Coordinates of C-alpha atoms and ligand atoms in Angstrom, one line a residue:
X16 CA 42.4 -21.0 -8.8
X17 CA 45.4 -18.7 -8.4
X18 CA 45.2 -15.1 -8.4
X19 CA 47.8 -13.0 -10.3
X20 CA 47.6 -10.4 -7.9
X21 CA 49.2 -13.0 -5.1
X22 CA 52.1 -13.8 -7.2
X23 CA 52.7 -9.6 -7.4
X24 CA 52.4 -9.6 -11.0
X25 CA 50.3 -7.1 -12.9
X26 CA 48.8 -7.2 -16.3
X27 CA 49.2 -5.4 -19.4
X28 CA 46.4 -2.5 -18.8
X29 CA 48.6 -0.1 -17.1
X30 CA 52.1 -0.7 -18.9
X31 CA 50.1 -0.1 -22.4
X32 CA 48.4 3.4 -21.3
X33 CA 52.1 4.2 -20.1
X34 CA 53.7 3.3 -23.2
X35 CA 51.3 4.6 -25.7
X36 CA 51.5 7.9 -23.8
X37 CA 55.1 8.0 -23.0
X38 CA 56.3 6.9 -26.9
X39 CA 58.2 3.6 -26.0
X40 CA 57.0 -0.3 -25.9
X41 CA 57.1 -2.9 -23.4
X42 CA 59.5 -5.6 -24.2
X43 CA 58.0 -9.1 -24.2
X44 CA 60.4 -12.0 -23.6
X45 CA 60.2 -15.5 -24.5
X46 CA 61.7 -18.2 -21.7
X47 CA 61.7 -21.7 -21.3
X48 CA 64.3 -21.8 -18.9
X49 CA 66.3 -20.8 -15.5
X50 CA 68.6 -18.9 -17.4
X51 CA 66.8 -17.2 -19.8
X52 CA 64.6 -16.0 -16.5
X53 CA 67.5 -14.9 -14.7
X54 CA 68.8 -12.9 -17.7
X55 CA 65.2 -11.5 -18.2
X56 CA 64.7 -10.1 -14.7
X57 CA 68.2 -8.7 -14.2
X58 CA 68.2 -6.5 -17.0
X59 CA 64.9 -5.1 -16.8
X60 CA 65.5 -4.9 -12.5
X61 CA 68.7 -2.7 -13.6
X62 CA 67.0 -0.9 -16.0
X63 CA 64.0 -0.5 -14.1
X64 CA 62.0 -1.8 -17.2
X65 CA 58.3 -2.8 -16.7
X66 CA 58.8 -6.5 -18.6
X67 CA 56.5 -9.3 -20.1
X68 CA 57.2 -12.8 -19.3
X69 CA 56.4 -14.3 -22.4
X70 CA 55.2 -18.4 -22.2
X71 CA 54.2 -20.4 -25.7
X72 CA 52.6 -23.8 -25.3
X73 CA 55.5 -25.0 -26.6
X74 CA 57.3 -23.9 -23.4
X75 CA 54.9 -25.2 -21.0
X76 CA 55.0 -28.5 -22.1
X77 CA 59.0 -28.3 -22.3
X78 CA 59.3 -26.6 -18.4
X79 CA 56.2 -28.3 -17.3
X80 CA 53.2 -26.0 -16.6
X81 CA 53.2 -26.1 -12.7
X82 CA 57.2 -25.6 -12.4
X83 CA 57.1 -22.5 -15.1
X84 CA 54.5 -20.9 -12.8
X85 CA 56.5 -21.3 -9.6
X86 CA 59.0 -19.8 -11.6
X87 CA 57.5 -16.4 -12.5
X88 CA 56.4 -15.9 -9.0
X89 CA 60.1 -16.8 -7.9
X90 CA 61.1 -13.5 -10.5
X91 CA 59.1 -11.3 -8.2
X92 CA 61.2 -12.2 -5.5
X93 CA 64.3 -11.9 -7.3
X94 CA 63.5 -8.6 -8.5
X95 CA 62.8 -7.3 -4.9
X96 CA 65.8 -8.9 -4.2
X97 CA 67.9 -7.3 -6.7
X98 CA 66.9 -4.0 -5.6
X99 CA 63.5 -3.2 -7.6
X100 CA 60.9 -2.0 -5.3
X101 CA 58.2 -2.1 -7.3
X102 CA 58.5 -5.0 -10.0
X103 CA 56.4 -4.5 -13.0
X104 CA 56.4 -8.3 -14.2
X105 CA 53.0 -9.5 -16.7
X106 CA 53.4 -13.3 -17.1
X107 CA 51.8 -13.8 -20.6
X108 CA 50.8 -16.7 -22.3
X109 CA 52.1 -16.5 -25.9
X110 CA 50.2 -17.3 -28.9
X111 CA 47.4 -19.3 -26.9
X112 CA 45.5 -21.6 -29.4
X113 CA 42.6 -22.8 -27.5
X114 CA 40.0 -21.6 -24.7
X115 CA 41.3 -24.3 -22.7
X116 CA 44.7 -23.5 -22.8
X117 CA 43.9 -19.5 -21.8
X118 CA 41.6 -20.9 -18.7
X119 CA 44.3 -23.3 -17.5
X120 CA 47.2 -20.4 -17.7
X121 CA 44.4 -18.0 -16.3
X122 CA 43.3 -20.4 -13.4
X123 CA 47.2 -20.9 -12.6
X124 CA 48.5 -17.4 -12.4
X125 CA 49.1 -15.8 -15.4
X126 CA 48.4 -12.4 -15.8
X127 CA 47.7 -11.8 -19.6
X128 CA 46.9 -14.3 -22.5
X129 CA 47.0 -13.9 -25.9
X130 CA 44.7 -16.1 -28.0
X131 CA 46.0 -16.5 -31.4
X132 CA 42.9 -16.9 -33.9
X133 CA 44.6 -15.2 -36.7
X134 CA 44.7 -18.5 -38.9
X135 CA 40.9 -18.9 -38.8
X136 CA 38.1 -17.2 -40.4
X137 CA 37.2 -14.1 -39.1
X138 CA 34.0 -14.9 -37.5
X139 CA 35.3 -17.8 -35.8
X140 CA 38.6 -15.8 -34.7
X141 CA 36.1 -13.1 -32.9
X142 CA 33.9 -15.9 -31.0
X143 CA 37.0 -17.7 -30.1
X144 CA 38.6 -14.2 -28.9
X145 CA 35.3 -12.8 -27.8
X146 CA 35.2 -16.0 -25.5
X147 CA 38.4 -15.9 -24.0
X148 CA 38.0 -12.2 -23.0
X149 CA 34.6 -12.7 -21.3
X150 CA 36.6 -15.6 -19.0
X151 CA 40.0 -13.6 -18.2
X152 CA 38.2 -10.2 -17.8
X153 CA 36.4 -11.5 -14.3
X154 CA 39.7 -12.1 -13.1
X155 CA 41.4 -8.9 -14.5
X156 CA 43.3 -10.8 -17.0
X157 CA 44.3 -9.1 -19.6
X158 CA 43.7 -10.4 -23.9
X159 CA 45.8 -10.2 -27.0
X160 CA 43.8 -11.2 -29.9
X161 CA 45.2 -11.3 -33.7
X162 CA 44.2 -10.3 -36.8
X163 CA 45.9 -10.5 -40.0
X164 CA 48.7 -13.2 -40.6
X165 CA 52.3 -13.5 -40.4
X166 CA 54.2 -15.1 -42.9
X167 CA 55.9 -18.1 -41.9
X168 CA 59.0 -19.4 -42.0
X169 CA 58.3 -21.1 -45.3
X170 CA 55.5 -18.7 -46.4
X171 CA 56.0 -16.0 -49.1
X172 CA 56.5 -12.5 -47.4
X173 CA 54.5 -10.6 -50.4
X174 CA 53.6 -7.2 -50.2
X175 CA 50.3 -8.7 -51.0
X176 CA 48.0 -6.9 -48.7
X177 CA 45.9 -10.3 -47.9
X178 CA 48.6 -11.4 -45.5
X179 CA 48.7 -8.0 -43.7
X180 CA 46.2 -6.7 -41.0
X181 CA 43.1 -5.2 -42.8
X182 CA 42.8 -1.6 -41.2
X183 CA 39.4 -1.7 -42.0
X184 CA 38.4 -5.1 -39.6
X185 CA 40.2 -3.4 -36.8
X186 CA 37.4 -1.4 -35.2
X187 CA 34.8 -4.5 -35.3
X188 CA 37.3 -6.7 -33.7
X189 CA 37.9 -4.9 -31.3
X190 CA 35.1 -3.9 -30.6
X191 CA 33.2 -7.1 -31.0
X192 CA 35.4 -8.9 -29.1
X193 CA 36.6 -6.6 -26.0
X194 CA 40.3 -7.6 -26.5
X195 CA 42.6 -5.4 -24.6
X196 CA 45.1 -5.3 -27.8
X197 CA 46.2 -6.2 -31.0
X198 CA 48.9 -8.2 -32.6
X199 CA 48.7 -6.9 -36.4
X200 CA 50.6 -8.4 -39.1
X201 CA 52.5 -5.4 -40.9
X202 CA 55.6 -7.6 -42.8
X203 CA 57.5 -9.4 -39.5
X204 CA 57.6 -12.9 -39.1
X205 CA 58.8 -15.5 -36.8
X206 CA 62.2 -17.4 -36.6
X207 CA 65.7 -16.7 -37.8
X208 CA 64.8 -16.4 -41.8
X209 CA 61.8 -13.6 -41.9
X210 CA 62.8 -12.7 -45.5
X211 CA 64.4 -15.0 -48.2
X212 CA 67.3 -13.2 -50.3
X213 CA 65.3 -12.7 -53.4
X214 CA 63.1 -10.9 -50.7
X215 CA 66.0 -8.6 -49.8
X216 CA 68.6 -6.4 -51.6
X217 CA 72.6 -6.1 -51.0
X218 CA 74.2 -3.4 -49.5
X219 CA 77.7 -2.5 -51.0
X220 CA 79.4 -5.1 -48.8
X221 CA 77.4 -7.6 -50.2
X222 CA 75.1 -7.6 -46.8
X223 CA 71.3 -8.9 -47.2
X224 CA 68.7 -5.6 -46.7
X225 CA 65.4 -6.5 -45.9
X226 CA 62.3 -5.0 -47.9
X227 CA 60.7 -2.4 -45.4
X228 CA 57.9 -3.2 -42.9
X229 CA 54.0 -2.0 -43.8
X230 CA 53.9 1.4 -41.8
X231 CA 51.2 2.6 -43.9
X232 CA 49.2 -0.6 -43.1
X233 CA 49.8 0.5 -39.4
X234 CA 49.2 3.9 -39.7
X235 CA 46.3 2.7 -40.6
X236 CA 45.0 1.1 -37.9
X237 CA 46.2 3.9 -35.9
X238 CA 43.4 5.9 -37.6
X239 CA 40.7 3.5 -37.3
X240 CA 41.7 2.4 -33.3
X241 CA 43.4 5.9 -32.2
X242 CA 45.4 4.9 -28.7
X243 CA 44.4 1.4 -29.1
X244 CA 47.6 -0.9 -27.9
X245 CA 49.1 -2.3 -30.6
X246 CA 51.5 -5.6 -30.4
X247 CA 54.1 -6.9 -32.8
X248 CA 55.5 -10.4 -32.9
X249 CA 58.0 -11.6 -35.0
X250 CA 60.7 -8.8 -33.6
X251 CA 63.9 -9.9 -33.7
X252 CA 66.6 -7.9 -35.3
X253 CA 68.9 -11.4 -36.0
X254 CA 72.0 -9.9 -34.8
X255 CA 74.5 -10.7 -37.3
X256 CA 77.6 -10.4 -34.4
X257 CA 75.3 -13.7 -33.1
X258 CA 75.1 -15.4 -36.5
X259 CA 78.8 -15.3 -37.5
X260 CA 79.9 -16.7 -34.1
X261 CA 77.5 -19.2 -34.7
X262 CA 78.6 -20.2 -37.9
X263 CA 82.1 -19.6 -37.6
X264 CA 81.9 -22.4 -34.5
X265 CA 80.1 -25.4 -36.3
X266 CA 76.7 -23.8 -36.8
X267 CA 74.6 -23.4 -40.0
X268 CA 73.2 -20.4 -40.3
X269 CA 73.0 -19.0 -44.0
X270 CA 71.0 -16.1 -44.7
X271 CA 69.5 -15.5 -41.6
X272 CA 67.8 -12.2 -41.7
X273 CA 65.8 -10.0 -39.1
X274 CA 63.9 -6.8 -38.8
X275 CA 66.2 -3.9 -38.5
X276 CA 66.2 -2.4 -35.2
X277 CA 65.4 1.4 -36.7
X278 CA 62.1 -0.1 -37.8
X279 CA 61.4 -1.5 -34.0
X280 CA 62.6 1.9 -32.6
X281 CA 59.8 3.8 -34.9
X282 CA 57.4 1.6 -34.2
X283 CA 58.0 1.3 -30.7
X284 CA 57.2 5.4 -30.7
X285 CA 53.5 4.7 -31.6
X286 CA 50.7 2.6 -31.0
X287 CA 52.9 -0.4 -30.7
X288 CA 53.7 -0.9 -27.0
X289 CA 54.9 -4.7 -27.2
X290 CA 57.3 -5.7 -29.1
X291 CA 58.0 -9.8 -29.2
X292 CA 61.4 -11.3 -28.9
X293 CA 62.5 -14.5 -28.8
X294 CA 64.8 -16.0 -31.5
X295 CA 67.3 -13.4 -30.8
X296 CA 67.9 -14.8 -27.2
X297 CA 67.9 -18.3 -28.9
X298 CA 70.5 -16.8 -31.0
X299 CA 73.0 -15.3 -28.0
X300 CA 72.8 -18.8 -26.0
X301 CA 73.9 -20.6 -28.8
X302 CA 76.7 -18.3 -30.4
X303 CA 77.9 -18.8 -26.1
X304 CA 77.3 -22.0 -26.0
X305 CA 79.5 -22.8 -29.5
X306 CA 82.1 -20.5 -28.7
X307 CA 83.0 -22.1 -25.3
X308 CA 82.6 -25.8 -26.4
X309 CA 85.0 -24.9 -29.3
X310 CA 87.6 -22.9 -27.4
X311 CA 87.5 -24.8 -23.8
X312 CA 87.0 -28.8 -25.3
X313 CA 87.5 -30.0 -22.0
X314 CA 84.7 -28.0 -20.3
X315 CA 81.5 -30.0 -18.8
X316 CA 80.4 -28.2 -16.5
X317 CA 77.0 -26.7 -17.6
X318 CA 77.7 -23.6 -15.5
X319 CA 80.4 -22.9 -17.5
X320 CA 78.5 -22.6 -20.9
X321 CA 75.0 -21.1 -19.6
X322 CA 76.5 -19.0 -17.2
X323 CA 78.1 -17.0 -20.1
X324 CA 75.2 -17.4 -22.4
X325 CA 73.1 -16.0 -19.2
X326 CA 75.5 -13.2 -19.0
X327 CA 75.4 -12.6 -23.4
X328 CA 71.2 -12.8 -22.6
X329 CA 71.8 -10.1 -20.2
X330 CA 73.4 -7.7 -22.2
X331 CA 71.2 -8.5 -25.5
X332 CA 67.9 -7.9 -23.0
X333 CA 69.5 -4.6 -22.0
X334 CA 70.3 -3.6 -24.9
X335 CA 66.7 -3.9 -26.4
X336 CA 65.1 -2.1 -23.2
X337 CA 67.6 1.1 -23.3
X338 CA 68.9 1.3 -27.2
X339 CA 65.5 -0.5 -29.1
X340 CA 62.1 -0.3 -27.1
X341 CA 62.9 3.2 -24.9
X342 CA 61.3 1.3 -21.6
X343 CA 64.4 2.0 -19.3
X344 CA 63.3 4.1 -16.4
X345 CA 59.6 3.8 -16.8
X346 CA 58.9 1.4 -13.5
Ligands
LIG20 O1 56.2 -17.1 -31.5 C1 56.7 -18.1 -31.0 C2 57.7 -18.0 -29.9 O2 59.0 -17.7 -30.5 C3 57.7 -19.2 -29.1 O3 58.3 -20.3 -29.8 O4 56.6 -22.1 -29.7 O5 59.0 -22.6 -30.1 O6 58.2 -21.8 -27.8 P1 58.0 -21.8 -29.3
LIG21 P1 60.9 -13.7 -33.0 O1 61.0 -15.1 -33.6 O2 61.2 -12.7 -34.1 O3 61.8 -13.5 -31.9 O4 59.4 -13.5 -32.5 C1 59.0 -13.9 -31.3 C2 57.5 -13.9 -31.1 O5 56.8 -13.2 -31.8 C3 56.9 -14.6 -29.9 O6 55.5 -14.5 -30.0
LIG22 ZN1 54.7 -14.5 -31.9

């Protein structure tokens, strides 16, 4: 068993109160890789930006468990190093799907976990939540639950309000289940696509304009769960600088469409205090990545191409912290 507390991380309990209080959210970023890391802990050590290390399954098995571990603990470090006395680093397992998976993160060193019962019935989504919070909470590990579904990918985004968070399950939830906050389902989605373009209008230069997110839905469950931390996934904004260097290098990108950073910066000045974002770093490495391989052919060294998409990471991290989520300054 490895503490959190040995690596110098801390979990979400603190940075919530803080953000709820102060009007701004926490940013919670995705990695997989050295890179990504790098980027991750520079800009929030230069901003001075409490951060969440966000970790899906899906990254563990593609780092390896043990190696991604060693890694967040080498980010402390590297904060110090770049100057940050005080790093305020939560290494969070990201839409965990099983008790098993939550103990083995929580055994190893992570700090928060989010168990992700949202696709189950609800009685079986509080005993599966209820459980994981009973384990984590004798080690001060913090727990996301979920309730209400996101539309996938595929999925019809409907302003059906099935799919969307039912203010009124919110209080027995969380009450039920002890979970220190909420991912509510309120119109984002995961991925690149989060609204198809019969979903969308057109702007007068033809641009795609997304149908607005639920903030009634969340208003909502503001009222039932007042200063209760709320969490949205699904966050990315989809720059569109990203997608047409993407596209005009070799990619295929049509239509992509994300959630328009005003949205994030309203919803970032209530309950919500982490906001989830992952596809648009996918989307910075790659429009790197495709410029240099088509403009320097002859390039192979790998330091060459992630270096820059490390530095475009950077900037897009930064960004989010000081012009989308508010959290510069605030550790
Ligand atoms: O919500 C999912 C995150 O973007 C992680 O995605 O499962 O492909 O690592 P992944
Ligand atoms: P995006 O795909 O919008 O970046 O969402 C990421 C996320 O919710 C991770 O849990
Ligand atoms: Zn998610």
């Amino acid at each position: 068993m490895v503490s959190y507390k040995e690596l110098g991380l801390v979990n979400t309990r603190e940075m919530f109160a803080k953000a709820i209080e102060g009007g701004y959210a926490i940013p919670a970023f995705n990695f997989n890789n050295m890179e990504q890391l790098q980027a991750i802990i520079k800009a929030a050590a230069e901003e001075k930006s409490p951060v969440i290390l966000q970790v899906s399954k899906g990254a563990r098995n593609y780092a390896n468990a043990t190696l991604l571990r060693y890694m967040a603990q080498g980010a402390v470090a590297y904060a110090k190093e770049l100057g940050w006395e005080n790093p305020q680093i939560c290494l969070h397992l990201d839409h965990g799907d099983s008790f098993e998976l939550c103990k083995s993160c929580i055994d190893s060193g992570f700090s928060s976990v989010m168990i992700d019962g949202s696709h189950l019935p609800y009685e079986e989504n509080v005993a599966l939540t209820k459980k994981v919070v009973d384990y984590a909470h004798q080690y001060d590990v913090t727990v996301e639950g979920e309730l209400g579904v996101l539309a996938g990918v595929e999925d019809e985004v409907s302003s059906d309000h099935h799919t969307y968070t039912d203010p009124e399950e919110v209080i027995d939830f969380a009450t039920r289940t002890g979970c220190d906050s909420l991912a509510i389902s309120i119109g984002t989605s995961h991925g690149a696509y989060k609204f198809t373009p019969e979903q969308c209008t057109r702007n007068a230069e033809g641009k795609l304009v997304p149908p607005p997110l639920a903030f009634d839905v969340l208003d909502g469950v503001m009222e039932k769960l007042p200063g209760f931390p709320i969490v949205l996934h699904g966050s990315s904004s989809v720059p569109q600088e990203y997608v047409d260097i993407i596209n005009e290098n070799g990619g295929k990108l049509p239509d992509a469409i994300g959630i328009p950073e005003e949205e994030l910066r309203k919803a970032a000045k209530s309950a919500v205090c982490k906001i989830n974002i992952d596809s648009d770093s996918r989307l910075a490495m790659t429009a790197a990545v495709r410029q240099i391989f088509a403009t320097k052919p002859g390039e192979f060294d790998p330091r060459k191409y992630l270096g820059p998409a490390r530095d475009e990471m950077e900037k897009l991290y930064k960004h989010k912290i000081v012009n989308v989520l508010g959290s510069n300054g605030k550790a």
